[in-house]
Amino acid sequence: MNDITVYTTNTCPYCTMLKNFLDDKGIAYREVNVQQDPIAAQRLVNATGQMGVPQSNVNGNWVLGFDPNSIMSFLK
């Protein structure tokens, strides 16, 4: 089982692209909207040093942006 968390905002087109990609592949993930959860946003910046979205944690590996190849490479 994969552990995937996708950090998003309401208005990010790349976030939508990433979620659509995962949905189309049937890959389960948890979404955290950092626009609605400032505490999660701060945890994300502390963990990655990055403020941009989407950011994904795939089985303990960080992927910045819409990068399907990297996401697929970290899946079990």
PDB file of N, CA and C in Angstrom:
ATOM      1  N   MET A   1       0.843  -1.191   0.000  1.00  0.00           N
ATOM      2  CA  MET A   1       0.000   0.000   0.000  1.00  0.00           C
ATOM      3  C   MET A   1       0.880   1.244   0.000  1.00  0.00           C
ATOM      4  N   ASN A   2       0.553   2.176  -0.872  1.00  0.00           N
ATOM      5  CA  ASN A   2       1.306   3.419  -0.961  1.00  0.00           C
ATOM      6  C   ASN A   2       0.752   4.453   0.010  1.00  0.00           C
ATOM      7  N   ASP A   3       1.627   5.295   0.506  1.00  0.00           N
ATOM      8  CA  ASP A   3       1.256   6.396   1.388  1.00  0.00           C
ATOM      9  C   ASP A   3       1.556   7.685   0.640  1.00  0.00           C
ATOM     10  N   ILE A   4       0.491   8.337   0.142  1.00  0.00           N
ATOM     11  CA  ILE A   4       0.658   9.532  -0.688  1.00  0.00           C
ATOM     12  C   ILE A   4      -0.165  10.664  -0.096  1.00  0.00           C
ATOM     13  N   THR A   5       0.494  11.788   0.137  1.00  0.00           N
ATOM     14  CA  THR A   5      -0.181  13.006   0.564  1.00  0.00           C
ATOM     15  C   THR A   5       0.140  14.095  -0.439  1.00  0.00           C
ATOM     16  N   VAL A   6      -0.905  14.760  -0.929  1.00  0.00           N
ATOM     17  CA  VAL A   6      -0.755  15.831  -1.913  1.00  0.00           C
ATOM     18  C   VAL A   6      -1.174  17.139  -1.242  1.00  0.00           C
ATOM     19  N   TYR A   7      -0.264  18.096  -1.253  1.00  0.00           N
ATOM     20  CA  TYR A   7      -0.521  19.414  -0.664  1.00  0.00           C
ATOM     21  C   TYR A   7      -0.929  20.361  -1.782  1.00  0.00           C
ATOM     22  N   THR A   8      -2.084  21.019  -1.603  1.00  0.00           N
ATOM     23  CA  THR A   8      -2.695  21.812  -2.661  1.00  0.00           C
ATOM     24  C   THR A   8      -3.200  23.158  -2.143  1.00  0.00           C
ATOM     25  N   THR A   9      -3.671  23.979  -3.087  1.00  0.00           N
ATOM     26  CA  THR A   9      -4.472  25.168  -2.785  1.00  0.00           C
ATOM     27  C   THR A   9      -5.709  25.129  -3.678  1.00  0.00           C
ATOM     28  N   ASN A  10      -6.638  26.031  -3.417  1.00  0.00           N
ATOM     29  CA  ASN A  10      -7.891  26.062  -4.170  1.00  0.00           C
ATOM     30  C   ASN A  10      -7.705  26.458  -5.627  1.00  0.00           C
ATOM     31  N   THR A  11      -6.726  27.310  -5.917  1.00  0.00           N
ATOM     32  CA  THR A  11      -6.639  27.934  -7.235  1.00  0.00           C
ATOM     33  C   THR A  11      -5.483  27.431  -8.092  1.00  0.00           C
ATOM     34  N   CYS A  12      -4.800  26.398  -7.660  1.00  0.00           N
ATOM     35  CA  CYS A  12      -3.598  25.921  -8.349  1.00  0.00           C
ATOM     36  C   CYS A  12      -3.963  24.961  -9.486  1.00  0.00           C
ATOM     37  N   PRO A  13      -3.715  25.357 -10.740  1.00  0.00           N
ATOM     38  CA  PRO A  13      -4.056  24.456 -11.851  1.00  0.00           C
ATOM     39  C   PRO A  13      -3.204  23.189 -11.874  1.00  0.00           C
ATOM     40  N   TYR A  14      -1.959  23.278 -11.430  1.00  0.00           N
ATOM     41  CA  TYR A  14      -1.101  22.095 -11.403  1.00  0.00           C
ATOM     42  C   TYR A  14      -1.553  21.102 -10.333  1.00  0.00           C
ATOM     43  N   CYS A  15      -2.146  21.620  -9.259  1.00  0.00           N
ATOM     44  CA  CYS A  15      -2.713  20.746  -8.230  1.00  0.00           C
ATOM     45  C   CYS A  15      -3.863  19.932  -8.826  1.00  0.00           C
ATOM     46  N   THR A  16      -4.710  20.597  -9.596  1.00  0.00           N
ATOM     47  CA  THR A  16      -5.823  19.915 -10.252  1.00  0.00           C
ATOM     48  C   THR A  16      -5.304  18.873 -11.227  1.00  0.00           C
ATOM     49  N   MET A  17      -4.268  19.225 -11.993  1.00  0.00           N
ATOM     50  CA  MET A  17      -3.683  18.270 -12.931  1.00  0.00           C
ATOM     51  C   MET A  17      -3.142  17.042 -12.196  1.00  0.00           C
ATOM     52  N   LEU A  18      -2.483  17.271 -11.074  1.00  0.00           N
ATOM     53  CA  LEU A  18      -1.903  16.164 -10.305  1.00  0.00           C
ATOM     54  C   LEU A  18      -2.995  15.265  -9.749  1.00  0.00           C
ATOM     55  N   LYS A  19      -4.031  15.854  -9.163  1.00  0.00           N
ATOM     56  CA  LYS A  19      -5.123  15.048  -8.614  1.00  0.00           C
ATOM     57  C   LYS A  19      -5.826  14.270  -9.722  1.00  0.00           C
ATOM     58  N   ASN A  20      -6.037  14.893 -10.888  1.00  0.00           N
ATOM     59  CA  ASN A  20      -6.658  14.193 -12.014  1.00  0.00           C
ATOM     60  C   ASN A  20      -5.784  13.028 -12.481  1.00  0.00           C
ATOM     61  N   PHE A  21      -4.467  13.237 -12.523  1.00  0.00           N
ATOM     62  CA  PHE A  21      -3.540  12.175 -12.909  1.00  0.00           C
ATOM     63  C   PHE A  21      -3.666  10.989 -11.963  1.00  0.00           C
ATOM     64  N   LEU A  22      -3.625  11.257 -10.656  1.00  0.00           N
ATOM     65  CA  LEU A  22      -3.716  10.188  -9.670  1.00  0.00           C
ATOM     66  C   LEU A  22      -5.070   9.489  -9.747  1.00  0.00           C
ATOM     67  N   ASP A  23      -6.132  10.271  -9.895  1.00  0.00           N
ATOM     68  CA  ASP A  23      -7.471   9.689 -10.007  1.00  0.00           C
ATOM     69  C   ASP A  23      -7.573   8.799 -11.251  1.00  0.00           C
ATOM     70  N   ASP A  24      -7.055   9.278 -12.379  1.00  0.00           N
ATOM     71  CA  ASP A  24      -7.110   8.508 -13.630  1.00  0.00           C
ATOM     72  C   ASP A  24      -6.353   7.188 -13.522  1.00  0.00           C
ATOM     73  N   LYS A  25      -5.278   7.177 -12.732  1.00  0.00           N
ATOM     74  CA  LYS A  25      -4.477   5.969 -12.540  1.00  0.00           C
ATOM     75  C   LYS A  25      -5.028   5.075 -11.423  1.00  0.00           C
ATOM     76  N   GLY A  26      -6.045   5.561 -10.723  1.00  0.00           N
ATOM     77  CA  GLY A  26      -6.610   4.799  -9.620  1.00  0.00           C
ATOM     78  C   GLY A  26      -5.711   4.741  -8.406  1.00  0.00           C
ATOM     79  N   ILE A  27      -4.890   5.769  -8.228  1.00  0.00           N
ATOM     80  CA  ILE A  27      -3.940   5.820  -7.118  1.00  0.00           C
ATOM     81  C   ILE A  27      -4.558   6.627  -5.976  1.00  0.00           C
ATOM     82  N   ALA A  28      -4.697   5.983  -4.830  1.00  0.00           N
ATOM     83  CA  ALA A  28      -5.294   6.642  -3.664  1.00  0.00           C
ATOM     84  C   ALA A  28      -4.301   7.625  -3.054  1.00  0.00           C
ATOM     85  N   TYR A  29      -4.826   8.741  -2.572  1.00  0.00           N
ATOM     86  CA  TYR A  29      -3.993   9.764  -1.937  1.00  0.00           C
ATOM     87  C   TYR A  29      -4.838  10.534  -0.941  1.00  0.00           C
ATOM     88  N   ARG A  30      -4.141  11.229  -0.060  1.00  0.00           N
ATOM     89  CA  ARG A  30      -4.781  12.133   0.891  1.00  0.00           C
ATOM     90  C   ARG A  30      -4.439  13.552   0.463  1.00  0.00           C
ATOM     91  N   GLU A  31      -5.424  14.417   0.411  1.00  0.00           N
ATOM     92  CA  GLU A  31      -5.192  15.809   0.037  1.00  0.00           C
ATOM     93  C   GLU A  31      -5.193  16.688   1.274  1.00  0.00           C
ATOM     94  N   VAL A  32      -4.203  17.585   1.337  1.00  0.00           N
ATOM     95  CA  VAL A  32      -4.159  18.592   2.389  1.00  0.00           C
ATOM     96  C   VAL A  32      -4.148  19.944   1.690  1.00  0.00           C
ATOM     97  N   ASN A  33      -5.197  20.724   1.904  1.00  0.00           N
ATOM     98  CA  ASN A  33      -5.299  22.045   1.295  1.00  0.00           C
ATOM     99  C   ASN A  33      -4.645  23.052   2.241  1.00  0.00           C
ATOM    100  N   VAL A  34      -3.452  23.512   1.864  1.00  0.00           N
ATOM    101  CA  VAL A  34      -2.693  24.406   2.741  1.00  0.00           C
ATOM    102  C   VAL A  34      -3.274  25.817   2.754  1.00  0.00           C
ATOM    103  N   GLN A  35      -4.129  26.120   1.795  1.00  0.00           N
ATOM    104  CA  GLN A  35      -4.810  27.412   1.802  1.00  0.00           C
ATOM    105  C   GLN A  35      -5.837  27.452   2.933  1.00  0.00           C
ATOM    106  N   GLN A  36      -6.393  26.310   3.264  1.00  0.00           N
ATOM    107  CA  GLN A  36      -7.407  26.229   4.319  1.00  0.00           C
ATOM    108  C   GLN A  36      -6.826  25.786   5.658  1.00  0.00           C
ATOM    109  N   ASP A  37      -5.575  25.341   5.660  1.00  0.00           N
ATOM    110  CA  ASP A  37      -4.950  24.819   6.879  1.00  0.00           C
ATOM    111  C   ASP A  37      -3.560  25.439   7.054  1.00  0.00           C
ATOM    112  N   PRO A  38      -3.492  26.623   7.667  1.00  0.00           N
ATOM    113  CA  PRO A  38      -2.198  27.303   7.801  1.00  0.00           C
ATOM    114  C   PRO A  38      -1.180  26.531   8.635  1.00  0.00           C
ATOM    115  N   ILE A  39      -1.622  25.706   9.550  1.00  0.00           N
ATOM    116  CA  ILE A  39      -0.691  24.909  10.340  1.00  0.00           C
ATOM    117  C   ILE A  39      -0.018  23.873   9.440  1.00  0.00           C
ATOM    118  N   ALA A  40      -0.797  23.234   8.579  1.00  0.00           N
ATOM    119  CA  ALA A  40      -0.231  22.278   7.618  1.00  0.00           C
ATOM    120  C   ALA A  40       0.707  22.990   6.651  1.00  0.00           C
ATOM    121  N   ALA A  41       0.356  24.211   6.271  1.00  0.00           N
ATOM    122  CA  ALA A  41       1.217  24.985   5.366  1.00  0.00           C
ATOM    123  C   ALA A  41       2.580  25.223   6.005  1.00  0.00           C
ATOM    124  N   GLN A  42       2.595  25.564   7.277  1.00  0.00           N
ATOM    125  CA  GLN A  42       3.857  25.816   7.965  1.00  0.00           C
ATOM    126  C   GLN A  42       4.661  24.527   8.121  1.00  0.00           C
ATOM    127  N   ARG A  43       3.979  23.421   8.409  1.00  0.00           N
ATOM    128  CA  ARG A  43       4.667  22.122   8.509  1.00  0.00           C
ATOM    129  C   ARG A  43       5.303  21.764   7.160  1.00  0.00           C
ATOM    130  N   LEU A  44       4.595  22.064   6.074  1.00  0.00           N
ATOM    131  CA  LEU A  44       5.115  21.772   4.741  1.00  0.00           C
ATOM    132  C   LEU A  44       6.378  22.581   4.464  1.00  0.00           C
ATOM    133  N   VAL A  45       6.355  23.860   4.753  1.00  0.00           N
ATOM    134  CA  VAL A  45       7.532  24.709   4.551  1.00  0.00           C
ATOM    135  C   VAL A  45       8.686  24.230   5.429  1.00  0.00           C
ATOM    136  N   ASN A  46       8.396  23.854   6.660  1.00  0.00           N
ATOM    137  CA  ASN A  46       9.442  23.347   7.551  1.00  0.00           C
ATOM    138  C   ASN A  46      10.061  22.053   7.014  1.00  0.00           C
ATOM    139  N   ALA A  47       9.240  21.208   6.408  1.00  0.00           N
ATOM    140  CA  ALA A  47       9.719  19.913   5.919  1.00  0.00           C
ATOM    141  C   ALA A  47      10.504  20.030   4.625  1.00  0.00           C
ATOM    142  N   THR A  48      10.076  20.935   3.732  1.00  0.00           N
ATOM    143  CA  THR A  48      10.657  20.966   2.385  1.00  0.00           C
ATOM    144  C   THR A  48      11.416  22.244   2.063  1.00  0.00           C
ATOM    145  N   GLY A  49      11.163  23.310   2.821  1.00  0.00           N
ATOM    146  CA  GLY A  49      11.771  24.596   2.504  1.00  0.00           C
ATOM    147  C   GLY A  49      11.112  25.274   1.318  1.00  0.00           C
ATOM    148  N   GLN A  50      10.010  24.721   0.845  1.00  0.00           N
ATOM    149  CA  GLN A  50       9.321  25.244  -0.334  1.00  0.00           C
ATOM    150  C   GLN A  50       7.922  25.712   0.044  1.00  0.00           C
ATOM    151  N   MET A  51       7.473  26.789  -0.598  1.00  0.00           N
ATOM    152  CA  MET A  51       6.127  27.284  -0.356  1.00  0.00           C
ATOM    153  C   MET A  51       5.170  26.936  -1.494  1.00  0.00           C
ATOM    154  N   GLY A  52       5.707  26.571  -2.654  1.00  0.00           N
ATOM    155  CA  GLY A  52       4.859  26.313  -3.814  1.00  0.00           C
ATOM    156  C   GLY A  52       4.089  25.015  -3.692  1.00  0.00           C
ATOM    157  N   VAL A  53       3.027  24.909  -4.470  1.00  0.00           N
ATOM    158  CA  VAL A  53       2.227  23.694  -4.566  1.00  0.00           C
ATOM    159  C   VAL A  53       2.024  23.374  -6.040  1.00  0.00           C
ATOM    160  N   PRO A  54       1.742  22.151  -6.398  1.00  0.00           N
ATOM    161  CA  PRO A  54       1.578  21.035  -5.488  1.00  0.00           C
ATOM    162  C   PRO A  54       2.917  20.494  -4.998  1.00  0.00           C
ATOM    163  N   GLN A  55       2.868  19.958  -3.816  1.00  0.00           N
ATOM    164  CA  GLN A  55       3.965  19.160  -3.289  1.00  0.00           C
ATOM    165  C   GLN A  55       3.353  17.852  -2.837  1.00  0.00           C
ATOM    166  N   SER A  56       4.059  16.780  -3.085  1.00  0.00           N
ATOM    167  CA  SER A  56       3.541  15.466  -2.733  1.00  0.00           C
ATOM    168  C   SER A  56       4.589  14.702  -1.947  1.00  0.00           C
ATOM    169  N   ASN A  57       4.107  13.972  -0.963  1.00  0.00           N
ATOM    170  CA  ASN A  57       4.965  13.046  -0.248  1.00  0.00           C
ATOM    171  C   ASN A  57       4.517  11.647  -0.649  1.00  0.00           C
ATOM    172  N   VAL A  58       5.401  10.956  -1.356  1.00  0.00           N
ATOM    173  CA  VAL A  58       5.091   9.627  -1.879  1.00  0.00           C
ATOM    174  C   VAL A  58       6.004   8.621  -1.181  1.00  0.00           C
ATOM    175  N   ASN A  59       5.417   7.887  -0.255  1.00  0.00           N
ATOM    176  CA  ASN A  59       6.179   6.875   0.493  1.00  0.00           C
ATOM    177  C   ASN A  59       7.459   7.455   1.098  1.00  0.00           C
ATOM    178  N   GLY A  60       7.352   8.676   1.647  1.00  0.00           N
ATOM    179  CA  GLY A  60       8.485   9.305   2.319  1.00  0.00           C
ATOM    180  C   GLY A  60       9.387  10.132   1.422  1.00  0.00           C
ATOM    181  N   ASN A  61       9.074  10.214   0.130  1.00  0.00           N
ATOM    182  CA  ASN A  61       9.873  10.983  -0.823  1.00  0.00           C
ATOM    183  C   ASN A  61       9.087  12.207  -1.277  1.00  0.00           C
ATOM    184  N   TRP A  62       9.727  13.368  -1.241  1.00  0.00           N
ATOM    185  CA  TRP A  62       9.064  14.603  -1.655  1.00  0.00           C
ATOM    186  C   TRP A  62       9.178  14.809  -3.157  1.00  0.00           C
ATOM    187  N   VAL A  63       8.058  15.214  -3.754  1.00  0.00           N
ATOM    188  CA  VAL A  63       7.999  15.561  -5.174  1.00  0.00           C
ATOM    189  C   VAL A  63       7.407  16.962  -5.256  1.00  0.00           C
ATOM    190  N   LEU A  64       8.148  17.872  -5.877  1.00  0.00           N
ATOM    191  CA  LEU A  64       7.687  19.249  -6.010  1.00  0.00           C
ATOM    192  C   LEU A  64       7.095  19.447  -7.399  1.00  0.00           C
ATOM    193  N   GLY A  65       5.893  20.008  -7.437  1.00  0.00           N
ATOM    194  CA  GLY A  65       5.251  20.315  -8.707  1.00  0.00           C
ATOM    195  C   GLY A  65       4.530  19.122  -9.299  1.00  0.00           C
ATOM    196  N   PHE A  66       4.040  19.317 -10.521  1.00  0.00           N
ATOM    197  CA  PHE A  66       3.358  18.251 -11.257  1.00  0.00           C
ATOM    198  C   PHE A  66       4.421  17.453 -11.996  1.00  0.00           C
ATOM    199  N   ASP A  67       4.819  16.336 -11.412  1.00  0.00           N
ATOM    200  CA  ASP A  67       5.895  15.516 -11.938  1.00  0.00           C
ATOM    201  C   ASP A  67       5.488  14.045 -11.895  1.00  0.00           C
ATOM    202  N   PRO A  68       4.656  13.617 -12.856  1.00  0.00           N
ATOM    203  CA  PRO A  68       4.128  12.246 -12.831  1.00  0.00           C
ATOM    204  C   PRO A  68       5.230  11.184 -12.847  1.00  0.00           C
ATOM    205  N   ASN A  69       6.312  11.414 -13.572  1.00  0.00           N
ATOM    206  CA  ASN A  69       7.384  10.416 -13.639  1.00  0.00           C
ATOM    207  C   ASN A  69       8.008  10.172 -12.275  1.00  0.00           C
ATOM    208  N   SER A  70       8.266  11.234 -11.525  1.00  0.00           N
ATOM    209  CA  SER A  70       8.845  11.065 -10.186  1.00  0.00           C
ATOM    210  C   SER A  70       7.860  10.372  -9.258  1.00  0.00           C
ATOM    211  N   ILE A  71       6.612  10.756  -9.336  1.00  0.00           N
ATOM    212  CA  ILE A  71       5.596  10.117  -8.486  1.00  0.00           C
ATOM    213  C   ILE A  71       5.550   8.624  -8.775  1.00  0.00           C
ATOM    214  N   MET A  72       5.492   8.265 -10.040  1.00  0.00           N
ATOM    215  CA  MET A  72       5.425   6.844 -10.401  1.00  0.00           C
ATOM    216  C   MET A  72       6.659   6.086  -9.949  1.00  0.00           C
ATOM    217  N   SER A  73       7.819   6.744  -9.967  1.00  0.00           N
ATOM    218  CA  SER A  73       9.064   6.062  -9.590  1.00  0.00           C
ATOM    219  C   SER A  73       9.106   5.735  -8.099  1.00  0.00           C
ATOM    220  N   PHE A  74       8.334   6.467  -7.282  1.00  0.00           N
ATOM    221  CA  PHE A  74       8.343   6.233  -5.839  1.00  0.00           C
ATOM    222  C   PHE A  74       7.220   5.301  -5.366  1.00  0.00           C
ATOM    223  N   LEU A  75       6.365   4.853  -6.280  1.00  0.00           N
ATOM    224  CA  LEU A  75       5.284   3.952  -5.904  1.00  0.00           C
ATOM    225  C   LEU A  75       5.805   2.539  -5.679  1.00  0.00           C
ATOM    226  N   LYS A  76       5.143   1.816  -4.798  1.00  0.00           N
ATOM    227  CA  LYS A  76       5.516   0.420  -4.520  1.00  0.00           C
ATOM    228  C   LYS A  76       4.838  -0.486  -5.528  1.00  0.00           C
TER     229      LYS A  76
END
